[in-house]
Amino acid sequence: MILSPALPSQPALWPSVLAILAYLFAAAWPGGATGGSARHERPIWAALWVGWLAQAVAIVLDTVITQHGAIGARFGFGAALSITSWLVIAVYAFESRRLGLPSVRRVLAVLAAVTVALGWLFPGRLQAVQGLSWAPLHWLLGFASYGLFGAALLHAALWRHTERQLRAPPSASGTLPLQALQGGVLGMPLLRLEALTIQFVLAGFVMLTLTLLLGFITTPWHWDHKSIFSMLSWMVFAILLIGRVRFGWRGRMAIRWLVAGSTLLLLAYVGSRFVLEVILHRGNPV
């Protein structure tokens, strides 16, 4: 049951504006997450937490709808991107505090601000949630997989950066830079980054598998773009994990498979919804 056409969510306007301003402040504040004093970094973390909490409120107001006595959920490509960035920011904040990751906050904060704006401008279509529908669990599992693969991509980028440091030409004394040997400005050794990347891939693969199984069991199967790209991404991630265990894939090989699978997964939902909502102006149900 479709409740209404999709329009920008008015209740989520002010939380969205607050989140955008907080993220832009965190991106613009000078200095990094390492090498600075705690007092200097305090405004950065305050802004990130304000943005993260305001984004959470905006996501709830955007996606959980009550209308004419019916409870519904609204999802679109904007909401999917916003939820993904929200989860990635949470992972980044947790690891930066405990493991001394550097400031990749500028890129993440700007991306989060953009996705908050997209989530408000393109909230998607409303669907009624009746009885014991499995749809909310299906959506939650799907977006959890997006967030976990987003975190995997973040760690893969840091992993690749550290690898490049290790491959840098040695100094005049014939030794590698001390920063590279210690994990560089990333503050985390290469093997730790590699292990975290694969762990996030595995967790995302489990969530994606559960999402596909639940969708297959509870809804009729359709050979549409979303289903095809989702299955292709699942196969790519399965090959990556098998290659990792069976053949010891590492470095660029593993990262290429991760990027390929993530691209297919992005096309599966975000890409198809973008075409329907923005290009074709069609609000078919999720």
PDB file of C-alpha atoms in Angstrom:
ATOM      1  CA  MET A   1       0.000   0.000   0.000  1.00  0.00           C
ATOM      2  CA  ILE A   2       1.521   3.318  -1.093  1.00  0.00           C
ATOM      3  CA  LEU A   3       0.737   6.119   1.312  1.00  0.00           C
ATOM      4  CA  SER A   4       1.601   9.212  -0.682  1.00  0.00           C
ATOM      5  CA  PRO A   5       3.968  10.666  -3.263  1.00  0.00           C
ATOM      6  CA  ALA A   6       7.482  11.409  -2.119  1.00  0.00           C
ATOM      7  CA  LEU A   7       8.215  14.967  -1.085  1.00  0.00           C
ATOM      8  CA  PRO A   8      11.088  16.424   0.933  1.00  0.00           C
ATOM      9  CA  SER A   9      10.500  15.641   4.595  1.00  0.00           C
ATOM     10  CA  GLN A  10       9.562  18.841   6.448  1.00  0.00           C
ATOM     11  CA  PRO A  11      10.014  17.380   9.975  1.00  0.00           C
ATOM     12  CA  ALA A  12      13.560  16.353   9.042  1.00  0.00           C
ATOM     13  CA  LEU A  13      14.511  19.784   7.689  1.00  0.00           C
ATOM     14  CA  TRP A  14      16.054  21.292  10.823  1.00  0.00           C
ATOM     15  CA  PRO A  15      17.894  18.153  11.981  1.00  0.00           C
ATOM     16  CA  SER A  16      19.252  17.864   8.438  1.00  0.00           C
ATOM     17  CA  VAL A  17      20.391  21.497   8.421  1.00  0.00           C
ATOM     18  CA  LEU A  18      22.041  21.057  11.835  1.00  0.00           C
ATOM     19  CA  ALA A  19      23.809  17.880  10.683  1.00  0.00           C
ATOM     20  CA  ILE A  20      25.051  19.540   7.485  1.00  0.00           C
ATOM     21  CA  LEU A  21      26.387  22.593   9.346  1.00  0.00           C
ATOM     22  CA  ALA A  22      28.068  20.443  12.003  1.00  0.00           C
ATOM     23  CA  TYR A  23      29.736  18.201   9.426  1.00  0.00           C
ATOM     24  CA  LEU A  24      30.933  21.182   7.390  1.00  0.00           C
ATOM     25  CA  PHE A  25      32.363  22.726  10.569  1.00  0.00           C
ATOM     26  CA  ALA A  26      34.210  19.477  11.332  1.00  0.00           C
ATOM     27  CA  ALA A  27      35.550  19.406   7.771  1.00  0.00           C
ATOM     28  CA  ALA A  28      36.681  23.040   7.831  1.00  0.00           C
ATOM     29  CA  TRP A  29      38.331  23.029  11.275  1.00  0.00           C
ATOM     30  CA  PRO A  30      42.125  23.132  10.808  1.00  0.00           C
ATOM     31  CA  GLY A  31      44.437  20.445  12.072  1.00  0.00           C
ATOM     32  CA  GLY A  32      44.367  16.672  12.079  1.00  0.00           C
ATOM     33  CA  ALA A  33      43.254  13.924  14.357  1.00  0.00           C
ATOM     34  CA  THR A  34      46.835  13.136  15.324  1.00  0.00           C
ATOM     35  CA  GLY A  35      49.576  15.391  16.488  1.00  0.00           C
ATOM     36  CA  GLY A  36      47.220  18.005  17.922  1.00  0.00           C
ATOM     37  CA  SER A  37      46.292  18.794  21.476  1.00  0.00           C
ATOM     38  CA  ALA A  38      43.133  17.403  23.003  1.00  0.00           C
ATOM     39  CA  ARG A  39      41.852  20.952  23.451  1.00  0.00           C
ATOM     40  CA  HIS A  40      42.385  21.721  19.778  1.00  0.00           C
ATOM     41  CA  GLU A  41      40.602  18.543  18.693  1.00  0.00           C
ATOM     42  CA  ARG A  42      37.658  18.990  21.054  1.00  0.00           C
ATOM     43  CA  PRO A  43      35.615  21.217  18.666  1.00  0.00           C
ATOM     44  CA  ILE A  44      36.161  18.662  15.882  1.00  0.00           C
ATOM     45  CA  TRP A  45      34.732  15.806  17.912  1.00  0.00           C
ATOM     46  CA  ALA A  46      31.929  17.951  19.291  1.00  0.00           C
ATOM     47  CA  ALA A  47      30.899  18.889  15.746  1.00  0.00           C
ATOM     48  CA  LEU A  48      31.131  15.286  14.539  1.00  0.00           C
ATOM     49  CA  TRP A  49      28.975  14.030  17.400  1.00  0.00           C
ATOM     50  CA  VAL A  50      26.399  16.799  16.909  1.00  0.00           C
ATOM     51  CA  GLY A  51      26.286  16.045  13.190  1.00  0.00           C
ATOM     52  CA  TRP A  52      26.056  12.304  13.778  1.00  0.00           C
ATOM     53  CA  LEU A  53      23.210  12.607  16.306  1.00  0.00           C
ATOM     54  CA  ALA A  54      21.326  15.154  14.191  1.00  0.00           C
ATOM     55  CA  GLN A  55      21.741  12.896  11.159  1.00  0.00           C
ATOM     56  CA  ALA A  56      20.289   9.991  13.152  1.00  0.00           C
ATOM     57  CA  VAL A  57      17.243  12.102  14.030  1.00  0.00           C
ATOM     58  CA  ALA A  58      16.869  13.168  10.391  1.00  0.00           C
ATOM     59  CA  ILE A  59      17.078   9.552   9.214  1.00  0.00           C
ATOM     60  CA  VAL A  60      14.340   8.478  11.637  1.00  0.00           C
ATOM     61  CA  LEU A  61      12.086  11.395  10.692  1.00  0.00           C
ATOM     62  CA  ASP A  62      12.719  10.741   6.997  1.00  0.00           C
ATOM     63  CA  THR A  63      12.107   7.005   7.052  1.00  0.00           C
ATOM     64  CA  VAL A  64       9.515   6.319   9.776  1.00  0.00           C
ATOM     65  CA  ILE A  65       6.165   7.817   8.778  1.00  0.00           C
ATOM     66  CA  THR A  66       2.706   7.823  10.320  1.00  0.00           C
ATOM     67  CA  GLN A  67      -0.117   8.944   8.063  1.00  0.00           C
ATOM     68  CA  HIS A  68      -3.895   8.561   8.455  1.00  0.00           C
ATOM     69  CA  GLY A  69      -3.384   6.044  11.240  1.00  0.00           C
ATOM     70  CA  ALA A  70      -1.019   3.901   9.160  1.00  0.00           C
ATOM     71  CA  ILE A  71       2.614   3.310  10.050  1.00  0.00           C
ATOM     72  CA  GLY A  72       4.913   3.345   7.067  1.00  0.00           C
ATOM     73  CA  ALA A  73       8.554   3.380   6.102  1.00  0.00           C
ATOM     74  CA  ARG A  74      10.083   5.502   3.390  1.00  0.00           C
ATOM     75  CA  PHE A  75      13.322   4.636   1.652  1.00  0.00           C
ATOM     76  CA  GLY A  76      15.061   5.916  -1.425  1.00  0.00           C
ATOM     77  CA  PHE A  77      18.569   6.287  -2.761  1.00  0.00           C
ATOM     78  CA  GLY A  78      19.129   9.398  -0.633  1.00  0.00           C
ATOM     79  CA  ALA A  79      18.179   7.601   2.575  1.00  0.00           C
ATOM     80  CA  ALA A  80      20.397   4.649   1.632  1.00  0.00           C
ATOM     81  CA  LEU A  81      23.406   6.911   1.156  1.00  0.00           C
ATOM     82  CA  SER A  82      22.672   8.837   4.354  1.00  0.00           C
ATOM     83  CA  ILE A  83      22.395   5.661   6.447  1.00  0.00           C
ATOM     84  CA  THR A  84      25.613   4.344   4.905  1.00  0.00           C
ATOM     85  CA  SER A  85      27.562   7.521   5.694  1.00  0.00           C
ATOM     86  CA  TRP A  86      26.091   7.568   9.222  1.00  0.00           C
ATOM     87  CA  LEU A  87      27.404   4.060   9.890  1.00  0.00           C
ATOM     88  CA  VAL A  88      30.810   4.835   8.363  1.00  0.00           C
ATOM     89  CA  ILE A  89      31.143   7.981  10.506  1.00  0.00           C
ATOM     90  CA  ALA A  90      30.376   5.856  13.579  1.00  0.00           C
ATOM     91  CA  VAL A  91      33.121   3.374  12.666  1.00  0.00           C
ATOM     92  CA  TYR A  92      35.587   6.177  11.950  1.00  0.00           C
ATOM     93  CA  ALA A  93      34.862   7.945  15.248  1.00  0.00           C
ATOM     94  CA  PHE A  94      35.228   4.733  17.242  1.00  0.00           C
ATOM     95  CA  GLU A  95      38.538   3.756  15.649  1.00  0.00           C
ATOM     96  CA  SER A  96      39.988   7.259  15.640  1.00  0.00           C
ATOM     97  CA  ARG A  97      39.465   7.487  19.382  1.00  0.00           C
ATOM     98  CA  ARG A  98      40.905   4.067  20.200  1.00  0.00           C
ATOM     99  CA  LEU A  99      43.459   3.389  17.486  1.00  0.00           C
ATOM    100  CA  GLY A 100      44.726   6.830  16.566  1.00  0.00           C
ATOM    101  CA  LEU A 101      43.548   6.984  12.972  1.00  0.00           C
ATOM    102  CA  PRO A 102      44.445  10.237  11.247  1.00  0.00           C
ATOM    103  CA  SER A 103      42.098  12.859  10.000  1.00  0.00           C
ATOM    104  CA  VAL A 104      40.306  11.534   6.989  1.00  0.00           C
ATOM    105  CA  ARG A 105      37.493  13.444   8.618  1.00  0.00           C
ATOM    106  CA  ARG A 106      37.401  16.165   5.966  1.00  0.00           C
ATOM    107  CA  VAL A 107      36.424  13.787   3.185  1.00  0.00           C
ATOM    108  CA  LEU A 108      34.048  11.800   5.395  1.00  0.00           C
ATOM    109  CA  ALA A 109      32.423  14.897   6.883  1.00  0.00           C
ATOM    110  CA  VAL A 110      31.833  16.485   3.477  1.00  0.00           C
ATOM    111  CA  LEU A 111      30.434  13.221   2.088  1.00  0.00           C
ATOM    112  CA  ALA A 112      28.181  12.882   5.136  1.00  0.00           C
ATOM    113  CA  ALA A 113      26.897  16.444   4.668  1.00  0.00           C
ATOM    114  CA  VAL A 114      26.129  15.718   1.008  1.00  0.00           C
ATOM    115  CA  THR A 115      24.297  12.489   1.832  1.00  0.00           C
ATOM    116  CA  VAL A 116      22.232  14.218   4.539  1.00  0.00           C
ATOM    117  CA  ALA A 117      21.121  16.760   1.939  1.00  0.00           C
ATOM    118  CA  LEU A 118      20.328  13.989  -0.556  1.00  0.00           C
ATOM    119  CA  GLY A 119      18.387  12.087   2.096  1.00  0.00           C
ATOM    120  CA  TRP A 120      16.192  15.121   2.716  1.00  0.00           C
ATOM    121  CA  LEU A 121      15.754  16.128  -0.930  1.00  0.00           C
ATOM    122  CA  PHE A 122      15.086  12.591  -2.223  1.00  0.00           C
ATOM    123  CA  PRO A 123      13.393  10.665   0.601  1.00  0.00           C
ATOM    124  CA  GLY A 124      11.884   8.000  -1.654  1.00  0.00           C
ATOM    125  CA  ARG A 125       8.401   6.518  -1.544  1.00  0.00           C
ATOM    126  CA  LEU A 126       6.221   5.548   1.385  1.00  0.00           C
ATOM    127  CA  GLN A 127       5.147   2.003   2.050  1.00  0.00           C
ATOM    128  CA  ALA A 128       2.737   0.799   4.698  1.00  0.00           C
ATOM    129  CA  VAL A 129       4.074  -1.749   7.177  1.00  0.00           C
ATOM    130  CA  GLN A 130       1.185  -4.010   8.090  1.00  0.00           C
ATOM    131  CA  GLY A 131       0.968  -6.941  10.470  1.00  0.00           C
ATOM    132  CA  LEU A 132       4.146  -8.993  10.814  1.00  0.00           C
ATOM    133  CA  SER A 133       5.729  -7.806   7.593  1.00  0.00           C
ATOM    134  CA  TRP A 134       9.374  -8.807   7.185  1.00  0.00           C
ATOM    135  CA  ALA A 135      10.047  -5.701   5.085  1.00  0.00           C
ATOM    136  CA  PRO A 136      11.554  -3.564   7.901  1.00  0.00           C
ATOM    137  CA  LEU A 137      14.023  -6.314   8.830  1.00  0.00           C
ATOM    138  CA  HIS A 138      14.870  -6.781   5.151  1.00  0.00           C
ATOM    139  CA  TRP A 139      15.608  -3.065   4.802  1.00  0.00           C
ATOM    140  CA  LEU A 140      17.632  -2.908   8.021  1.00  0.00           C
ATOM    141  CA  LEU A 141      19.790  -5.859   6.986  1.00  0.00           C
ATOM    142  CA  GLY A 142      20.309  -4.343   3.553  1.00  0.00           C
ATOM    143  CA  PHE A 143      21.373  -0.962   4.860  1.00  0.00           C
ATOM    144  CA  ALA A 144      23.573  -2.614   7.487  1.00  0.00           C
ATOM    145  CA  SER A 145      25.397  -4.382   4.654  1.00  0.00           C
ATOM    146  CA  TYR A 146      25.827  -1.016   2.883  1.00  0.00           C
ATOM    147  CA  GLY A 147      27.351   0.500   6.012  1.00  0.00           C
ATOM    148  CA  LEU A 148      29.687  -2.436   6.624  1.00  0.00           C
ATOM    149  CA  PHE A 149      30.939  -2.459   3.036  1.00  0.00           C
ATOM    150  CA  GLY A 150      31.342   1.322   3.268  1.00  0.00           C
ATOM    151  CA  ALA A 151      33.529   0.809   6.344  1.00  0.00           C
ATOM    152  CA  ALA A 152      35.453  -1.868   4.437  1.00  0.00           C
ATOM    153  CA  LEU A 153      36.097   0.599   1.604  1.00  0.00           C
ATOM    154  CA  LEU A 154      37.326   3.190   4.107  1.00  0.00           C
ATOM    155  CA  HIS A 155      39.806   0.709   5.571  1.00  0.00           C
ATOM    156  CA  ALA A 156      40.807  -0.458   2.093  1.00  0.00           C
ATOM    157  CA  ALA A 157      41.691   3.130   1.162  1.00  0.00           C
ATOM    158  CA  LEU A 158      43.825   3.444   4.304  1.00  0.00           C
ATOM    159  CA  TRP A 159      45.327   0.008   3.599  1.00  0.00           C
ATOM    160  CA  ARG A 160      46.264   1.050   0.071  1.00  0.00           C
ATOM    161  CA  HIS A 161      47.754   4.311   1.328  1.00  0.00           C
ATOM    162  CA  THR A 162      49.940   2.475   3.834  1.00  0.00           C
ATOM    163  CA  GLU A 163      51.061   0.019   1.143  1.00  0.00           C
ATOM    164  CA  ARG A 164      52.173   2.925  -1.008  1.00  0.00           C
ATOM    165  CA  GLN A 165      54.185   4.278   1.908  1.00  0.00           C
ATOM    166  CA  LEU A 166      55.925   0.926   2.266  1.00  0.00           C
ATOM    167  CA  ARG A 167      56.667   0.871  -1.482  1.00  0.00           C
ATOM    168  CA  ALA A 168      58.115   4.385  -1.393  1.00  0.00           C
ATOM    169  CA  PRO A 169      61.799   4.694  -2.336  1.00  0.00           C
ATOM    170  CA  PRO A 170      64.108   4.251   0.664  1.00  0.00           C
ATOM    171  CA  SER A 171      65.927   7.181   2.134  1.00  0.00           C
ATOM    172  CA  ALA A 172      69.561   7.955   1.395  1.00  0.00           C
ATOM    173  CA  SER A 173      70.588   5.639   4.216  1.00  0.00           C
ATOM    174  CA  GLY A 174      68.769   2.759   2.510  1.00  0.00           C
ATOM    175  CA  THR A 175      66.005   2.457   5.110  1.00  0.00           C
ATOM    176  CA  LEU A 176      62.275   2.948   4.788  1.00  0.00           C
ATOM    177  CA  PRO A 177      60.707   6.003   6.391  1.00  0.00           C
ATOM    178  CA  LEU A 178      59.914   5.437  10.048  1.00  0.00           C
ATOM    179  CA  GLN A 179      56.301   6.528   9.449  1.00  0.00           C
ATOM    180  CA  ALA A 180      55.824   3.764   6.902  1.00  0.00           C
ATOM    181  CA  LEU A 181      57.204   1.094   9.210  1.00  0.00           C
ATOM    182  CA  GLN A 182      54.894   2.230  12.004  1.00  0.00           C
ATOM    183  CA  GLY A 183      51.811   2.527   9.840  1.00  0.00           C
ATOM    184  CA  GLY A 184      52.613   6.020   8.667  1.00  0.00           C
ATOM    185  CA  VAL A 185      50.359   8.913   9.459  1.00  0.00           C
ATOM    186  CA  LEU A 186      47.559   6.372   9.698  1.00  0.00           C
ATOM    187  CA  GLY A 187      48.771   5.342  13.117  1.00  0.00           C
ATOM    188  CA  MET A 188      47.865   1.708  12.411  1.00  0.00           C
ATOM    189  CA  PRO A 189      50.095  -1.058  11.003  1.00  0.00           C
ATOM    190  CA  LEU A 190      49.397  -2.505   7.576  1.00  0.00           C
ATOM    191  CA  LEU A 191      48.428  -5.976   8.791  1.00  0.00           C
ATOM    192  CA  ARG A 192      45.914  -4.482  11.213  1.00  0.00           C
ATOM    193  CA  LEU A 193      44.300  -2.439   8.429  1.00  0.00           C
ATOM    194  CA  GLU A 194      44.212  -5.501   6.195  1.00  0.00           C
ATOM    195  CA  ALA A 195      42.580  -7.633   8.886  1.00  0.00           C
ATOM    196  CA  LEU A 196      39.972  -4.970   9.664  1.00  0.00           C
ATOM    197  CA  THR A 197      39.126  -4.581   5.979  1.00  0.00           C
ATOM    198  CA  ILE A 198      38.490  -8.301   5.567  1.00  0.00           C
ATOM    199  CA  GLN A 199      36.509  -8.436   8.815  1.00  0.00           C
ATOM    200  CA  PHE A 200      34.190  -5.700   7.579  1.00  0.00           C
ATOM    201  CA  VAL A 201      33.845  -7.478   4.229  1.00  0.00           C
ATOM    202  CA  LEU A 202      32.909 -10.708   6.003  1.00  0.00           C
ATOM    203  CA  ALA A 203      30.372  -8.948   8.240  1.00  0.00           C
ATOM    204  CA  GLY A 204      28.877  -7.145   5.244  1.00  0.00           C
ATOM    205  CA  PHE A 205      28.735 -10.409   3.304  1.00  0.00           C
ATOM    206  CA  VAL A 206      26.795 -12.059   6.142  1.00  0.00           C
ATOM    207  CA  MET A 207      24.314  -9.149   6.232  1.00  0.00           C
ATOM    208  CA  LEU A 208      23.956  -9.202   2.444  1.00  0.00           C
ATOM    209  CA  THR A 209      23.385 -12.966   2.466  1.00  0.00           C
ATOM    210  CA  LEU A 210      20.654 -12.621   5.096  1.00  0.00           C
ATOM    211  CA  THR A 211      19.093  -9.765   3.118  1.00  0.00           C
ATOM    212  CA  LEU A 212      18.934 -11.822  -0.076  1.00  0.00           C
ATOM    213  CA  LEU A 213      17.647 -14.928   1.712  1.00  0.00           C
ATOM    214  CA  LEU A 214      14.923 -12.968   3.495  1.00  0.00           C
ATOM    215  CA  GLY A 215      13.900 -11.251   0.274  1.00  0.00           C
ATOM    216  CA  PHE A 216      13.846 -14.558  -1.595  1.00  0.00           C
ATOM    217  CA  ILE A 217      11.725 -16.256   1.086  1.00  0.00           C
ATOM    218  CA  THR A 218       9.208 -13.485   1.756  1.00  0.00           C
ATOM    219  CA  THR A 219       8.673 -11.850  -1.647  1.00  0.00           C
ATOM    220  CA  PRO A 220       8.225 -13.104  -5.216  1.00  0.00           C
ATOM    221  CA  TRP A 221      11.500 -13.151  -7.119  1.00  0.00           C
ATOM    222  CA  HIS A 222      11.821 -10.649  -9.972  1.00  0.00           C
ATOM    223  CA  TRP A 223      14.687 -10.542 -12.428  1.00  0.00           C
ATOM    224  CA  ASP A 224      15.005  -6.769 -12.227  1.00  0.00           C
ATOM    225  CA  HIS A 225      18.109  -4.597 -12.034  1.00  0.00           C
ATOM    226  CA  LYS A 226      18.150  -4.614  -8.238  1.00  0.00           C
ATOM    227  CA  SER A 227      17.999  -8.406  -7.997  1.00  0.00           C
ATOM    228  CA  ILE A 228      20.576  -9.000 -10.726  1.00  0.00           C
ATOM    229  CA  PHE A 229      23.123  -6.498  -9.399  1.00  0.00           C
ATOM    230  CA  SER A 230      22.585  -7.729  -5.827  1.00  0.00           C
ATOM    231  CA  MET A 231      23.291 -11.319  -6.854  1.00  0.00           C
ATOM    232  CA  LEU A 232      26.328 -10.263  -8.879  1.00  0.00           C
ATOM    233  CA  SER A 233      27.715  -8.292  -5.925  1.00  0.00           C
ATOM    234  CA  TRP A 234      27.126 -11.277  -3.629  1.00  0.00           C
ATOM    235  CA  MET A 235      29.072 -13.522  -6.013  1.00  0.00           C
ATOM    236  CA  VAL A 236      31.943 -11.024  -6.242  1.00  0.00           C
ATOM    237  CA  PHE A 237      32.223 -10.785  -2.451  1.00  0.00           C
ATOM    238  CA  ALA A 238      32.032 -14.584  -2.183  1.00  0.00           C
ATOM    239  CA  ILE A 239      34.879 -14.905  -4.698  1.00  0.00           C
ATOM    240  CA  LEU A 240      36.896 -12.323  -2.730  1.00  0.00           C
ATOM    241  CA  LEU A 241      36.493 -14.225   0.541  1.00  0.00           C
ATOM    242  CA  ILE A 242      37.237 -17.587  -1.103  1.00  0.00           C
ATOM    243  CA  GLY A 243      40.273 -16.113  -2.835  1.00  0.00           C
ATOM    244  CA  ARG A 244      41.453 -14.679   0.451  1.00  0.00           C
ATOM    245  CA  VAL A 245      41.199 -18.048   2.245  1.00  0.00           C
ATOM    246  CA  ARG A 246      42.205 -20.351  -0.607  1.00  0.00           C
ATOM    247  CA  PHE A 247      44.801 -18.290  -2.483  1.00  0.00           C
ATOM    248  CA  GLY A 248      45.815 -15.674   0.079  1.00  0.00           C
ATOM    249  CA  TRP A 249      44.666 -12.675  -1.963  1.00  0.00           C
ATOM    250  CA  ARG A 250      46.058  -9.455  -0.528  1.00  0.00           C
ATOM    251  CA  GLY A 251      46.800  -5.902  -1.487  1.00  0.00           C
ATOM    252  CA  ARG A 252      45.607  -4.633  -4.831  1.00  0.00           C
ATOM    253  CA  MET A 253      43.983  -7.919  -5.836  1.00  0.00           C
ATOM    254  CA  ALA A 254      41.703  -7.966  -2.778  1.00  0.00           C
ATOM    255  CA  ILE A 255      40.960  -4.246  -3.005  1.00  0.00           C
ATOM    256  CA  ARG A 256      39.969  -4.519  -6.678  1.00  0.00           C
ATOM    257  CA  TRP A 257      37.451  -7.257  -5.906  1.00  0.00           C
ATOM    258  CA  LEU A 258      36.125  -5.219  -2.978  1.00  0.00           C
ATOM    259  CA  VAL A 259      35.653  -2.134  -5.149  1.00  0.00           C
ATOM    260  CA  ALA A 260      33.991  -4.205  -7.891  1.00  0.00           C
ATOM    261  CA  GLY A 261      31.552  -5.826  -5.468  1.00  0.00           C
ATOM    262  CA  SER A 262      30.773  -2.526  -3.754  1.00  0.00           C
ATOM    263  CA  THR A 263      30.119  -0.840  -7.103  1.00  0.00           C
ATOM    264  CA  LEU A 264      27.677  -3.581  -8.103  1.00  0.00           C
ATOM    265  CA  LEU A 265      25.948  -3.336  -4.724  1.00  0.00           C
ATOM    266  CA  LEU A 266      25.689   0.441  -5.089  1.00  0.00           C
ATOM    267  CA  LEU A 267      24.110   0.010  -8.517  1.00  0.00           C
ATOM    268  CA  ALA A 268      21.723  -2.618  -7.159  1.00  0.00           C
ATOM    269  CA  TYR A 269      19.705  -0.279  -4.972  1.00  0.00           C
ATOM    270  CA  VAL A 270      21.065   3.264  -5.005  1.00  0.00           C
ATOM    271  CA  GLY A 271      21.631   3.234  -8.763  1.00  0.00           C
ATOM    272  CA  SER A 272      18.226   1.812  -9.648  1.00  0.00           C
ATOM    273  CA  ARG A 273      16.425   4.118  -7.202  1.00  0.00           C
ATOM    274  CA  PHE A 274      18.336   7.143  -8.525  1.00  0.00           C
ATOM    275  CA  VAL A 275      17.200   6.374 -12.061  1.00  0.00           C
ATOM    276  CA  LEU A 276      13.588   5.851 -10.962  1.00  0.00           C
ATOM    277  CA  GLU A 277      13.331   8.827  -8.608  1.00  0.00           C
ATOM    278  CA  VAL A 278      15.487  11.469 -10.279  1.00  0.00           C
ATOM    279  CA  ILE A 279      15.705  10.642 -13.978  1.00  0.00           C
ATOM    280  CA  LEU A 280      12.385   8.895 -14.655  1.00  0.00           C
ATOM    281  CA  HIS A 281      10.478  10.585 -11.787  1.00  0.00           C
ATOM    282  CA  ARG A 282       8.860   7.312 -10.867  1.00  0.00           C
ATOM    283  CA  GLY A 283       8.288   6.391  -7.246  1.00  0.00           C
ATOM    284  CA  ASN A 284       7.796   2.667  -7.466  1.00  0.00           C
ATOM    285  CA  PRO A 285       7.870   0.863  -4.139  1.00  0.00           C
ATOM    286  CA  VAL A 286      11.204  -0.243  -2.777  1.00  0.00           C
TER     287      VAL A 286
END
